[in-house]
Coordinates of C-alpha atoms in Angstrom, one line a residue:
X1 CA -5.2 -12.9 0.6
X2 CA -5.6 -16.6 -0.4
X3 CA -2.6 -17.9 1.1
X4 CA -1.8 -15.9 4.3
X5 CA -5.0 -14.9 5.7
X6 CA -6.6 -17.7 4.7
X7 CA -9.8 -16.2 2.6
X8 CA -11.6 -18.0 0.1
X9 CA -12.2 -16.6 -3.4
X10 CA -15.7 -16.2 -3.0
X11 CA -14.6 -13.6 0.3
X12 CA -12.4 -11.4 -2.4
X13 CA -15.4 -10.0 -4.0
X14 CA -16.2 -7.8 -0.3
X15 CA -12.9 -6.1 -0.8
X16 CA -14.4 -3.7 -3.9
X17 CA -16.0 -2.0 -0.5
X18 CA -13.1 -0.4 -1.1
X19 CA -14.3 2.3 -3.0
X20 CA -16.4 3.5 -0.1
X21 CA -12.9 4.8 1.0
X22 CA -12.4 6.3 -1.7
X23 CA -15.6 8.1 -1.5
X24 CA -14.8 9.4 1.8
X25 CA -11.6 10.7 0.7
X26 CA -13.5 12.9 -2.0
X27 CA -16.0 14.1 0.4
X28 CA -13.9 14.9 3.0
X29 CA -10.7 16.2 1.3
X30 CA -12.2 19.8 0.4
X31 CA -12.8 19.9 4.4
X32 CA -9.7 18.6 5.5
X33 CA -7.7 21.1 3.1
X34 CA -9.4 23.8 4.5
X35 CA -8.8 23.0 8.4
X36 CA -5.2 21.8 8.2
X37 CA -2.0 22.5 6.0
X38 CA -2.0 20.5 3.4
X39 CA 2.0 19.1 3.9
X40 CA 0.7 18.1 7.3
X41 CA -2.2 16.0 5.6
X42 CA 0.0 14.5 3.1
X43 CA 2.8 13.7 5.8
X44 CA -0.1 12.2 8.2
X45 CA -1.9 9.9 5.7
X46 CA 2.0 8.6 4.5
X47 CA 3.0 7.8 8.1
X48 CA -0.6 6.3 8.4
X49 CA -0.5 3.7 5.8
X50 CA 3.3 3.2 6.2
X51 CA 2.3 1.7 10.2
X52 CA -1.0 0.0 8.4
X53 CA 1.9 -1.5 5.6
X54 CA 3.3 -3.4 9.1
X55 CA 0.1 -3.4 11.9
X56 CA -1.6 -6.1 10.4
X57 CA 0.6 -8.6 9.3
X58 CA 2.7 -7.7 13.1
X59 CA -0.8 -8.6 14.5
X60 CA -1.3 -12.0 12.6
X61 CA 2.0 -13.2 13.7
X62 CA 1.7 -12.4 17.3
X63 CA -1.7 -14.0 16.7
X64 CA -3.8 -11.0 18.4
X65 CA -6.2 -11.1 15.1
X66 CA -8.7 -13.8 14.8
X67 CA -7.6 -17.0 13.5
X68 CA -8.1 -17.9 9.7
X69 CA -11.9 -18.9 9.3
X70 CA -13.3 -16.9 11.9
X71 CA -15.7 -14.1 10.2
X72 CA -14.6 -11.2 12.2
X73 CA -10.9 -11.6 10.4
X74 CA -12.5 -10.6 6.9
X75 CA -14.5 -8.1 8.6
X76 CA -11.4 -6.5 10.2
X77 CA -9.5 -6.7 6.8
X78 CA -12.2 -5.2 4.7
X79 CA -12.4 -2.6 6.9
X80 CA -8.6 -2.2 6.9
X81 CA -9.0 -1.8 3.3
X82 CA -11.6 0.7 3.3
X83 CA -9.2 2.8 5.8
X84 CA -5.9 2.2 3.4
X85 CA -8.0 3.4 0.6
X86 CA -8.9 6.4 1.8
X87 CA -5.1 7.7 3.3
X88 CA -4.1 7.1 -0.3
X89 CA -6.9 8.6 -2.1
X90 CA -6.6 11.6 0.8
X91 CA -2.6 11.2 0.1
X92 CA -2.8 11.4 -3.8
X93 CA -4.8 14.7 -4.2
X94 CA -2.9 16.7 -1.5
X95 CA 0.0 15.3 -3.6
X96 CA -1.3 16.7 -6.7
X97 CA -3.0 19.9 -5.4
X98 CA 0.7 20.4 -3.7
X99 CA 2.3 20.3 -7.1
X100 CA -0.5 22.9 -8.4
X101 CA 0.9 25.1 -5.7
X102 CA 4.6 24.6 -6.7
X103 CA 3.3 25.0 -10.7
X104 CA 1.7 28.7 -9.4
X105 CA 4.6 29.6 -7.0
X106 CA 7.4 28.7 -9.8
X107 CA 5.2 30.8 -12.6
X108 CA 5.0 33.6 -9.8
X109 CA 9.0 33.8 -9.4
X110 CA 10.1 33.1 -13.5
X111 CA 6.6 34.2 -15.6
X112 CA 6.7 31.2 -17.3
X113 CA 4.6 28.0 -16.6
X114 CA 6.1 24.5 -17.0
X115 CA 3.9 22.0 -16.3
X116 CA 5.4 19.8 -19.0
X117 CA 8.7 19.8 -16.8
X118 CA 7.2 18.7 -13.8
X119 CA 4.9 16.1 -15.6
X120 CA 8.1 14.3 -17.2
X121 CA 10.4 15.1 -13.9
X122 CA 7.5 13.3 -11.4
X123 CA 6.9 10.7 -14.4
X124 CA 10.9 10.1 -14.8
X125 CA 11.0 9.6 -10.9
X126 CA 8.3 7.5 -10.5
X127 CA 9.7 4.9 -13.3
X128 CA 13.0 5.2 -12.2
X129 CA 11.7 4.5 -8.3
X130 CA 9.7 1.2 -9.4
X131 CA 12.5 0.2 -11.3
X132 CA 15.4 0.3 -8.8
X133 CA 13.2 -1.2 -6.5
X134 CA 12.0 -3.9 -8.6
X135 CA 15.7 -4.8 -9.2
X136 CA 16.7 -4.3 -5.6
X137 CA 14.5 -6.8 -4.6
X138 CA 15.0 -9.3 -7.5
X139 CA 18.4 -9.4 -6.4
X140 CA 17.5 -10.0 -2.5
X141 CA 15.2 -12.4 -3.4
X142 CA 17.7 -14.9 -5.1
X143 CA 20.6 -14.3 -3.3
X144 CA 18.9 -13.7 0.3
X145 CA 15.9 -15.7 0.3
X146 CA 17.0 -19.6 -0.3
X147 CA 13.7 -20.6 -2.6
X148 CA 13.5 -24.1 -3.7
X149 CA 13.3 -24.5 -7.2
X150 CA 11.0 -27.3 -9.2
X151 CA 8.5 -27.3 -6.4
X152 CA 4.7 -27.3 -7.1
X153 CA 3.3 -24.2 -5.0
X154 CA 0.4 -26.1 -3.8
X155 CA 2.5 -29.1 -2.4
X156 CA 4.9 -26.7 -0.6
X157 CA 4.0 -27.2 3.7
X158 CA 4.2 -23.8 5.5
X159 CA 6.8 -24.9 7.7
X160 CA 8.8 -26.5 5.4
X161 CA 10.9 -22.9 4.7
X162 CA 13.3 -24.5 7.2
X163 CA 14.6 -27.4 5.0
X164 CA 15.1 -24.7 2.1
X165 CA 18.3 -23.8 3.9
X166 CA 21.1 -24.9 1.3
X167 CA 19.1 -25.4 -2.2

C-alpha cells in the first residue's frame, strides 16, 4: 500500500472500514440465498474478486486512477476494499452453507454423518494448496525474477529493475 499506491501510514488506519463490508455481507447474505442459487452466488462473488485481483492494479498502470497523493485514490481504494470484503465474506458462507448441504445430502444417501471427513479433506486441501503455491512461486521468483541481492530496499529507484538484468 506503501510502496505502490503511494499511501502514507497514517492513511492505513481508513482501511479497517473494511468491516462495513463485512457487515453487508451478513445482512444481505440470508436475502441473497433466498433469491438466487447458492452455486450461482459463490461462482459470481469468485469471478468478482478474481477481475477486482487484476482491475485495479490494470488501472494504475494504464494511469486511468488518480495519481499517487491525490485524495480521491484512497477514497477509490477504501472503497475497493469495502467491495472485496464483502464478495469474500458473501463467498465464504455460501462456501460453508454449501458444504452443510453436501454433509445433509451424503448422510441422506449412506445414514451416516461425517463431518470429521470433510473437516480434515477441506483442511488437508487447503494446506496442501498454500503450500504448492508458496513453493511454485519461491521457485519463479529466484529463477524468473532477476532480484539484486545486498541492496538496501529504500535506496532501490523504481526504474532501476532494468539494470537487474544479469545479477
Amino acid at each position: 500500500q506503501t510502496y505502490f499506491w503511494g499511501l502514507r501510514p497514517e492513511n492505513l488506519r481508513w482501511f479497517s472500514l473494511a468491516f462495513v463490508g463485512a457487515i453487508l455481507a451478513f445482512v444481505l447474505v440470508g436475502p441473497l440465498e433466498r433469491l438466487l442459487d447458492k452455486k450461482r452466488v459463490l461462482l459470481t462473488c469468485f469471478a468478482l474478486l478474481f477481475v477486482d485481483g487484476i482491475t485495479m492494479i490494470g488501472l494504475r498502470l494504464l494511469n486511468i486512477l488518480p495519481h499517487n497523493g491525490d485524495p480521491r485514490l484512497l477514497v477509490l481504494l477504501i472503497a475497493n476494499e469495502i467491495g472485496r470484503v464483502f464478495l469474500g465474506t458473501v463467498l465464504g458462507i455460501m462456501f460453508a452453507s454449501m458444504i452443510a448441504d453436501t454433509l445433509d445430502t451424503q448422510e441422506l444417501h449412506t445414514g451416516r454423518r461425517q463431518e470429521g471427513l470433510f473437516s480434515a479433506a477441506l483442511s488437508f486441501s487447503g494446506k496442501a494448496t498454500a503450500g504448492v503455491g508458496s513453493f511454485v512461486a519461491g521457485i519463479l521468483l529466484q529463477w524468473v525474477m532477476p532480484w539484486p541481492r545486498k541492496i538496501d530496499p529504500d535506496n532501490v529507484h523504481p526504474g532501476s529493475s532494468r539494470e537487474w538484468k544479469g545479477v
